[in-house]
Amino acid sequence: MKINAIETVRIPPFENLLWIRIETDEGVTGLGESSKAPQTVETYIHEWCAPRLIGTDPLRIPERRASLEAYLGWGAAGVETRAASAVDIALWDIVGKAQGRPVADALGGRARDEIRTYNTCAGSGYMRKAIGQRSSNYALDMTGDYEDLDAFLNRADELAHSLLEEGVTGMKIWPFDTAAERTGGRDISPEELARALEPFEKIRGAVGDRMDIMVEFHSLWSLPMAKRLARILAEYDTYWHEDPFRLDNPADVADYAAHCESWVCVSETLSSIHHFREMLATGAVGVAMFDLGWCGGFTDAKKIATLAEAWKVPCAPHDCTGPVGYAAGSQLAMHIPNALIMESVRAFYKGWYNDLVTGLPIVKNGMLSIPEAPGHGVELLPDVLKRDGVMVRRST
Ligand SMILES: [Mg+2]
């Protein structure tokens, strides 16, 4: 089998997402995805990756990945790694399809057939624009059926009930972000603190300990403030604390963990076994999270998971980006022995993901499973490429 063409696809209004289609001479096509600065990643794919991939065997993934290795940009989730991530996901999709089985099986077989999922409480338009991870990108004016961001900010008790009715027993929320934006993460006013704690009060008041609460801080806080918030949150028995500050120094994570009773989740902002090795060596990591579209695809995510296993740390693949990343993380979660839980966003998988793709993972009664289709299961809808404004670039 040989790669004979590489196509990238950008689809408005999803300003952060990039898809890649790798075509082969045997008619098998692999679909990959990455996000953030998609036009830049697209350029890199056509400029650097395509000449090294076209004419080569897509099934020899370690060799393909080695050929993409750049002199710069290694070790981080920068453009080079995000491009390689999208390629890697597409290559594994081809491997699965060539073998006629799901990627979870092609990776070496399954540790399980289903996994618990938690709901990331984003709304339907969350982070759709290319303006960054900020509250102005919350899209609180959307009117979908699952505007869970507005709900956690204002009606967290009702939201917790609504999720429990679906069998979902974990929810991720980020009520501290606007205060961090105002103060640069250096302080919080008593009013802001009271407002940020409201969802925790409401959830515990409404459903007690039947709901696990994952707290997302989006790397926004100073270390002293992060530790203060961790102490304040202790009474709510939160499940994990994710990205309390920028994860640029493992010693900070160890310091924070000493002040935090919840698991520290280090996170999809990291990439590569090298960063995770340093973090895991602190002994302070509670949960290892990675996004397959950012960390190097199936190949690197599996290595990170194995490394975490050596430190007795469980893994939680990331979603909240796009449908292929979601499917890829779900496939991996069936394969790695130390998967804890899989992220999902009901506003996405019941909403706009279905406007773009078929073959999504299946969520039922709080448990997620994968379709039995070969590959990662997800395909762009046939009409997507013909839609107005869709940008397709092709290298042959
Ligand atoms: Mg996160």
Short mmCIF file of C-alpha atoms and ligand atoms in Angstrom, two decimals:
data_model
loop_
_atom_site.label_atom_id
_atom_site.label_comp_id
_atom_site.label_asym_id
_atom_site.label_seq_id
_atom_site.Cartn_x
_atom_site.Cartn_y
_atom_site.Cartn_z
CA MET A 1 0.00 0.00 0.00
CA LYS A 2 1.22 3.49 -0.85
CA ILE A 3 0.06 6.98 0.06
CA ASN A 4 -0.88 8.81 -3.12
CA ALA A 5 -2.56 12.02 -1.93
CA ILE A 6 -3.01 14.16 1.17
CA GLU A 7 -5.90 16.53 1.56
CA THR A 8 -6.57 19.04 4.31
CA VAL A 9 -10.04 20.32 5.01
CA ARG A 10 -11.23 23.37 6.93
CA ILE A 11 -14.95 23.81 7.46
CA PRO A 12 -16.55 27.09 8.51
CA PRO A 13 -17.67 28.09 11.09
CA PHE A 14 -15.26 25.78 12.95
CA GLU A 15 -12.32 28.17 12.95
CA ASN A 16 -10.06 26.03 15.15
CA LEU A 17 -10.34 22.68 13.42
CA LEU A 18 -8.35 21.00 10.70
CA TRP A 19 -9.00 17.62 9.14
CA ILE A 20 -6.58 15.60 7.06
CA ARG A 21 -7.45 12.86 4.58
CA ILE A 22 -4.68 10.49 3.56
CA GLU A 23 -5.50 8.57 0.39
CA THR A 24 -3.84 5.36 -0.70
CA ASP A 25 -3.43 3.51 -3.98
CA GLU A 26 -5.65 0.73 -2.63
CA GLY A 27 -8.60 3.05 -2.12
CA VAL A 28 -8.35 3.12 1.67
CA THR A 29 -8.53 6.64 3.11
CA GLY A 30 -7.56 7.67 6.64
CA LEU A 31 -9.07 10.64 8.45
CA GLY A 32 -7.11 12.67 11.02
CA GLU A 33 -7.71 15.90 12.89
CA SER A 34 -5.98 18.55 14.93
CA SER A 35 -7.03 21.94 16.23
CA LYS A 36 -5.74 25.44 16.94
CA ALA A 37 -4.17 27.60 14.22
CA PRO A 38 -5.50 25.20 11.56
CA GLN A 39 -4.30 27.20 8.56
CA THR A 40 -0.75 27.14 9.92
CA VAL A 41 -0.87 23.41 10.60
CA GLU A 42 -2.34 22.92 7.13
CA THR A 43 0.55 24.80 5.55
CA TYR A 44 3.04 22.72 7.51
CA ILE A 45 1.34 19.49 6.46
CA HIS A 46 1.60 20.38 2.76
CA GLU A 47 5.04 21.96 2.99
CA TRP A 48 6.83 19.45 5.24
CA CYS A 49 4.75 16.31 5.75
CA ALA A 50 3.26 15.62 2.31
CA PRO A 51 6.58 15.35 0.42
CA ARG A 52 7.83 12.89 3.05
CA LEU A 53 4.66 10.79 3.05
CA ILE A 54 3.50 10.55 -0.55
CA GLY A 55 4.69 7.36 -2.23
CA THR A 56 5.43 5.64 1.09
CA ASP A 57 3.76 2.75 2.93
CA PRO A 58 1.16 4.10 5.42
CA LEU A 59 1.20 0.87 7.44
CA ARG A 60 4.82 1.42 8.56
CA ILE A 61 3.80 4.04 11.09
CA PRO A 62 7.00 4.27 13.18
CA GLU A 63 8.96 4.83 9.97
CA ARG A 64 6.46 7.42 8.75
CA ARG A 65 6.57 9.27 12.07
CA ALA A 66 10.37 9.22 12.13
CA SER A 67 10.39 10.73 8.65
CA LEU A 68 8.31 13.66 9.94
CA GLU A 69 10.64 14.39 12.84
CA ALA A 70 11.71 18.00 12.62
CA TYR A 71 14.95 19.52 13.89
CA LEU A 72 12.87 22.05 15.82
CA GLY A 73 9.49 21.88 17.46
CA TRP A 74 9.97 18.53 19.16
CA GLY A 75 8.63 17.82 22.61
CA ALA A 76 5.83 20.39 22.61
CA ALA A 77 2.33 20.59 21.16
CA GLY A 78 3.44 23.14 18.57
CA VAL A 79 2.61 23.17 14.89
CA GLU A 80 5.04 20.35 14.00
CA THR A 81 3.54 18.04 16.64
CA ARG A 82 -0.06 18.95 15.84
CA ALA A 83 0.55 18.20 12.17
CA ALA A 84 2.19 14.88 13.04
CA SER A 85 -0.76 14.14 15.37
CA ALA A 86 -3.29 14.60 12.59
CA VAL A 87 -1.18 12.44 10.27
CA ASP A 88 -0.77 9.73 12.92
CA ILE A 89 -4.51 9.51 13.57
CA ALA A 90 -5.15 9.17 9.83
CA LEU A 91 -2.44 6.49 9.47
CA TRP A 92 -3.91 4.41 12.31
CA ASP A 93 -7.33 4.83 10.70
CA ILE A 94 -5.82 3.29 7.56
CA VAL A 95 -4.24 0.44 9.57
CA GLY A 96 -7.58 -0.36 11.18
CA LYS A 97 -9.39 -0.25 7.85
CA ALA A 98 -6.71 -2.37 6.15
CA GLN A 99 -7.11 -4.98 8.89
CA GLY A 100 -10.89 -4.66 8.91
CA ARG A 101 -11.11 -3.86 12.61
CA PRO A 102 -11.35 -0.92 15.01
CA VAL A 103 -8.12 0.88 15.92
CA ALA A 104 -8.54 -0.32 19.52
CA ASP A 105 -8.01 -3.86 18.20
CA ALA A 106 -5.31 -2.88 15.70
CA LEU A 107 -3.37 -1.31 18.58
CA GLY A 108 -3.12 -4.71 20.21
CA GLY A 109 -6.57 -5.51 21.50
CA ARG A 110 -8.96 -4.36 24.15
CA ALA A 111 -8.73 -3.85 27.86
CA ARG A 112 -12.49 -3.21 27.96
CA ASP A 113 -15.55 -2.74 25.79
CA GLU A 114 -16.87 0.36 27.51
CA ILE A 115 -15.63 3.09 29.80
CA ARG A 116 -17.21 5.63 32.10
CA THR A 117 -17.57 9.09 30.59
CA TYR A 118 -17.99 12.46 32.23
CA ASN A 119 -19.59 15.53 30.70
CA THR A 120 -17.54 18.60 30.03
CA CYS A 121 -20.11 21.31 30.58
CA ALA A 122 -19.53 23.37 27.45
CA GLY A 123 -22.32 24.81 25.34
CA SER A 124 -22.87 24.12 21.67
CA GLY A 125 -20.76 27.05 20.41
CA TYR A 126 -17.99 26.82 23.01
CA MET A 127 -14.51 27.82 21.71
CA ARG A 128 -15.69 27.75 18.10
CA LYS A 129 -13.94 30.97 17.11
CA ALA A 130 -10.19 31.36 16.67
CA ILE A 131 -9.91 33.92 19.47
CA GLY A 132 -8.40 31.68 22.12
CA GLN A 133 -9.35 30.02 25.39
CA ARG A 134 -11.27 32.89 26.98
CA SER A 135 -14.71 33.77 28.25
CA SER A 136 -15.46 35.86 25.15
CA ASN A 137 -15.42 32.51 23.32
CA TYR A 138 -18.07 30.92 25.59
CA ALA A 139 -20.89 31.56 23.05
CA LEU A 140 -23.43 31.95 25.86
CA ASP A 141 -25.93 33.34 23.34
CA MET A 142 -26.36 29.96 21.64
CA THR A 143 -29.72 28.23 22.00
CA GLY A 144 -29.02 24.52 21.65
CA ASP A 145 -30.59 21.78 23.74
CA TYR A 146 -27.48 21.40 25.90
CA GLU A 147 -26.16 24.84 26.81
CA ASP A 148 -24.33 23.31 29.74
CA LEU A 149 -21.88 26.19 30.25
CA ASP A 150 -24.69 28.65 30.92
CA ALA A 151 -26.28 25.92 33.03
CA PHE A 152 -23.26 25.30 35.26
CA LEU A 153 -22.77 29.05 35.76
CA ASN A 154 -26.41 29.66 36.66
CA ARG A 155 -28.28 26.39 37.33
CA ALA A 156 -25.68 23.85 38.35
CA ASP A 157 -28.22 22.01 40.51
CA GLU A 158 -30.59 21.47 37.57
CA LEU A 159 -27.66 20.54 35.35
CA ALA A 160 -26.46 17.90 37.80
CA HIS A 161 -29.94 16.38 37.89
CA SER A 162 -30.15 16.45 34.10
CA LEU A 163 -26.84 14.62 33.76
CA LEU A 164 -27.72 12.03 36.39
CA GLU A 165 -30.94 11.34 34.51
CA GLU A 166 -28.73 10.34 31.56
CA GLY A 167 -26.58 8.20 33.84
CA VAL A 168 -23.64 10.62 33.69
CA THR A 169 -22.01 10.87 37.12
CA GLY A 170 -19.11 13.24 36.44
CA MET A 171 -19.11 16.84 35.25
CA LYS A 172 -16.28 19.25 34.45
CA ILE A 173 -16.77 22.96 35.18
CA TRP A 174 -14.58 26.12 35.16
CA PRO A 175 -16.31 28.80 37.22
CA PHE A 176 -13.07 30.57 38.24
CA ASP A 177 -11.94 31.63 34.77
CA THR A 178 -13.53 35.07 34.56
CA ALA A 179 -11.96 36.14 37.85
CA ALA A 180 -8.60 34.90 36.62
CA GLU A 181 -9.04 36.85 33.39
CA ARG A 182 -9.78 40.03 35.35
CA THR A 183 -6.79 39.77 37.69
CA GLY A 184 -4.29 37.94 35.50
CA GLY A 185 -4.70 34.99 37.86
CA ARG A 186 -3.21 36.92 40.76
CA ASP A 187 -6.27 37.51 42.93
CA ILE A 188 -10.02 37.02 43.33
CA SER A 189 -12.54 39.34 45.01
CA PRO A 190 -14.89 38.02 47.73
CA GLU A 191 -17.82 38.51 45.32
CA GLU A 192 -16.06 36.62 42.53
CA LEU A 193 -15.15 33.82 44.90
CA ALA A 194 -18.72 33.51 46.20
CA ARG A 195 -20.02 33.42 42.62
CA ALA A 196 -17.44 30.82 41.58
CA LEU A 197 -18.33 28.58 44.52
CA GLU A 198 -22.06 28.71 43.77
CA PRO A 199 -22.01 25.76 41.34
CA PHE A 200 -20.24 23.56 43.91
CA GLU A 201 -22.78 24.54 46.60
CA LYS A 202 -25.68 23.86 44.23
CA ILE A 203 -24.38 20.53 42.98
CA ARG A 204 -23.61 19.19 46.44
CA GLY A 205 -26.94 20.58 47.75
CA ALA A 206 -28.93 19.02 44.92
CA VAL A 207 -27.33 15.60 44.41
CA GLY A 208 -24.86 15.20 47.28
CA ASP A 209 -21.91 12.99 46.43
CA ARG A 210 -23.65 11.28 43.49
CA MET A 211 -21.81 13.61 41.09
CA ASP A 212 -18.04 13.81 40.65
CA ILE A 213 -16.86 17.34 39.94
CA MET A 214 -13.80 17.88 37.78
CA VAL A 215 -12.50 21.43 38.11
CA GLU A 216 -10.81 22.99 35.09
CA PHE A 217 -8.60 26.05 35.68
CA HIS A 218 -7.26 26.45 32.12
CA SER A 219 -3.70 27.28 33.31
CA LEU A 220 -4.89 30.72 34.39
CA TRP A 221 -3.70 31.08 37.99
CA SER A 222 -0.58 32.06 39.84
CA LEU A 223 0.79 29.30 42.04
CA PRO A 224 -0.14 31.00 45.36
CA MET A 225 -3.71 31.65 44.16
CA ALA A 226 -4.03 28.13 42.80
CA LYS A 227 -3.04 26.72 46.18
CA ARG A 228 -5.49 29.04 47.95
CA LEU A 229 -8.35 27.91 45.69
CA ALA A 230 -7.41 24.28 46.24
CA ARG A 231 -7.69 24.76 50.00
CA ILE A 232 -11.06 26.51 49.63
CA LEU A 233 -12.39 23.74 47.35
CA ALA A 234 -11.41 20.97 49.77
CA GLU A 235 -14.81 21.04 51.46
CA TYR A 236 -16.57 20.18 48.17
CA ASP A 237 -14.64 16.95 47.64
CA THR A 238 -13.79 17.72 44.01
CA TYR A 239 -12.67 14.82 41.83
CA TRP A 240 -9.69 16.35 40.06
CA HIS A 241 -8.09 19.75 39.50
CA GLU A 242 -6.94 20.29 35.92
CA ASP A 243 -4.30 22.80 34.80
CA PRO A 244 -4.40 25.08 37.86
CA PHE A 245 -1.50 27.03 36.35
CA ARG A 246 0.72 26.73 33.31
CA LEU A 247 2.46 23.37 33.58
CA ASP A 248 5.96 24.57 32.77
CA ASN A 249 7.68 23.36 35.94
CA PRO A 250 7.21 19.91 37.54
CA ALA A 251 8.25 21.28 40.96
CA ASP A 252 5.21 23.59 40.91
CA VAL A 253 2.94 20.59 40.42
CA ALA A 254 4.50 18.85 43.41
CA ASP A 255 4.11 22.01 45.49
CA TYR A 256 0.47 22.38 44.43
CA ALA A 257 -0.35 18.73 45.06
CA ALA A 258 0.82 19.12 48.66
CA HIS A 259 -1.94 21.74 49.09
CA CYS A 260 -4.64 19.95 47.11
CA GLU A 261 -6.67 17.01 48.35
CA SER A 262 -8.02 16.24 44.88
CA TRP A 263 -6.10 14.52 42.11
CA VAL A 264 -3.99 16.85 40.04
CA CYS A 265 -4.75 16.36 36.35
CA VAL A 266 -1.82 17.21 34.08
CA SER A 267 -3.05 17.68 31.00
CA GLU A 268 -3.76 17.99 27.33
CA THR A 269 -1.59 21.11 27.15
CA LEU A 270 1.45 18.82 27.49
CA SER A 271 2.85 16.70 24.74
CA SER A 272 5.42 13.95 24.38
CA ILE A 273 6.78 11.33 26.74
CA HIS A 274 9.51 13.76 27.74
CA HIS A 275 7.17 16.29 29.37
CA PHE A 276 5.07 13.55 30.92
CA ARG A 277 8.17 11.80 32.25
CA GLU A 278 9.19 14.92 34.15
CA MET A 279 5.68 15.47 35.48
CA LEU A 280 5.17 11.84 36.50
CA ALA A 281 8.55 11.76 38.24
CA THR A 282 7.22 14.27 40.80
CA GLY A 283 4.97 11.52 42.12
CA ALA A 284 2.31 14.23 42.37
CA VAL A 285 0.27 13.48 39.25
CA GLY A 286 -3.21 12.09 39.90
CA VAL A 287 -4.43 11.79 36.32
CA ALA A 288 -2.57 11.96 33.00
CA MET A 289 -4.63 13.61 30.27
CA PHE A 290 -3.67 13.94 26.63
CA ASP A 291 -5.34 14.98 23.40
CA LEU A 292 -4.53 12.70 20.48
CA GLY A 293 -4.76 15.62 18.08
CA TRP A 294 -2.07 17.52 20.00
CA CYS A 295 0.27 15.00 21.61
CA GLY A 296 1.32 12.95 18.58
CA GLY A 297 -1.74 10.84 17.83
CA PHE A 298 -2.26 7.22 18.81
CA THR A 299 1.45 6.50 18.67
CA ASP A 300 2.52 9.04 21.29
CA ALA A 301 -0.62 8.82 23.42
CA LYS A 302 -0.04 5.09 23.81
CA LYS A 303 3.55 5.73 24.89
CA ILE A 304 2.43 8.37 27.39
CA ALA A 305 -0.16 5.96 28.77
CA THR A 306 2.46 3.24 29.19
CA LEU A 307 4.76 5.69 30.94
CA ALA A 308 1.91 6.71 33.26
CA GLU A 309 1.23 3.04 33.94
CA ALA A 310 4.80 2.67 35.17
CA TRP A 311 4.05 5.44 37.69
CA LYS A 312 0.71 3.80 38.63
CA VAL A 313 -1.15 6.82 37.24
CA PRO A 314 -4.46 6.46 35.35
CA CYS A 315 -5.21 8.21 32.06
CA ALA A 316 -8.15 10.26 30.83
CA PRO A 317 -8.11 11.08 27.10
CA HIS A 318 -9.22 14.61 26.23
CA ASP A 319 -12.14 15.79 24.09
CA CYS A 320 -13.81 19.19 23.66
CA THR A 321 -12.01 19.77 20.38
CA GLY A 322 -13.49 17.83 17.45
CA PRO A 323 -15.21 14.59 16.45
CA VAL A 324 -12.15 12.71 15.19
CA GLY A 325 -10.10 13.51 18.29
CA TYR A 326 -13.05 12.31 20.36
CA ALA A 327 -13.27 9.06 18.42
CA ALA A 328 -9.49 8.55 18.57
CA GLY A 329 -9.35 9.12 22.34
CA SER A 330 -12.24 6.69 22.79
CA GLN A 331 -10.49 3.99 20.72
CA LEU A 332 -7.34 4.38 22.80
CA ALA A 333 -9.37 4.26 26.02
CA MET A 334 -10.57 0.77 25.04
CA HIS A 335 -6.99 -0.40 24.54
CA ILE A 336 -4.81 1.03 27.32
CA PRO A 337 -5.08 -0.85 30.61
CA ASN A 338 -4.89 2.28 32.77
CA ALA A 339 -7.71 4.33 31.23
CA LEU A 340 -9.79 5.87 34.00
CA ILE A 341 -12.53 7.74 32.18
CA MET A 342 -13.19 9.33 28.76
CA GLU A 343 -14.12 12.97 28.33
CA SER A 344 -17.19 13.84 26.28
CA VAL A 345 -19.30 16.93 25.66
CA ARG A 346 -22.97 16.19 25.16
CA ALA A 347 -23.49 19.59 23.53
CA PHE A 348 -21.03 18.39 20.88
CA TYR A 349 -21.71 14.67 20.45
CA LYS A 350 -25.48 15.19 20.46
CA GLY A 351 -25.06 18.40 18.45
CA TRP A 352 -22.65 19.70 15.83
CA TYR A 353 -20.39 16.64 15.64
CA ASN A 354 -23.34 15.01 13.85
CA ASP A 355 -23.48 17.82 11.30
CA LEU A 356 -19.98 16.86 10.17
CA VAL A 357 -19.42 13.15 10.67
CA THR A 358 -20.85 9.68 11.09
CA GLY A 359 -19.58 6.84 13.25
CA LEU A 360 -19.14 8.58 16.61
CA PRO A 361 -18.58 6.65 19.85
CA ILE A 362 -21.77 5.59 21.60
CA VAL A 363 -22.71 7.05 25.00
CA LYS A 364 -25.36 5.17 26.93
CA ASN A 365 -26.17 5.45 30.63
CA GLY A 366 -22.90 7.25 31.36
CA MET A 367 -20.79 4.61 29.60
CA LEU A 368 -18.99 5.12 26.31
CA SER A 369 -18.28 2.42 23.73
CA ILE A 370 -16.87 2.41 20.21
CA PRO A 371 -18.54 1.39 16.97
CA GLU A 372 -17.39 -1.89 15.42
CA ALA A 373 -16.51 -0.21 12.11
CA PRO A 374 -12.91 -0.58 10.92
CA GLY A 375 -10.55 2.28 11.79
CA HIS A 376 -11.58 4.86 14.37
CA GLY A 377 -15.08 4.77 12.96
CA VAL A 378 -15.56 8.42 12.08
CA GLU A 379 -16.04 9.60 8.49
CA LEU A 380 -16.82 13.08 7.21
CA LEU A 381 -20.36 13.23 5.82
CA PRO A 382 -20.25 12.89 2.03
CA ASP A 383 -21.66 16.37 1.41
CA VAL A 384 -19.24 18.17 3.74
CA LEU A 385 -16.57 18.73 1.11
CA LYS A 386 -19.10 20.39 -1.19
CA ARG A 387 -20.44 22.83 1.35
CA ASP A 388 -20.10 26.58 0.88
CA GLY A 389 -16.83 28.00 2.11
CA VAL A 390 -15.14 24.64 2.76
CA MET A 391 -11.41 24.95 2.12
CA VAL A 392 -9.75 21.86 0.66
CA ARG A 393 -6.05 21.77 -0.21
CA ARG A 394 -4.55 18.75 -1.91
CA SER A 395 -0.99 17.46 -2.33
CA THR A 396 -0.22 14.60 -4.68
MG MG B 1 -8.28 20.87 30.02
#
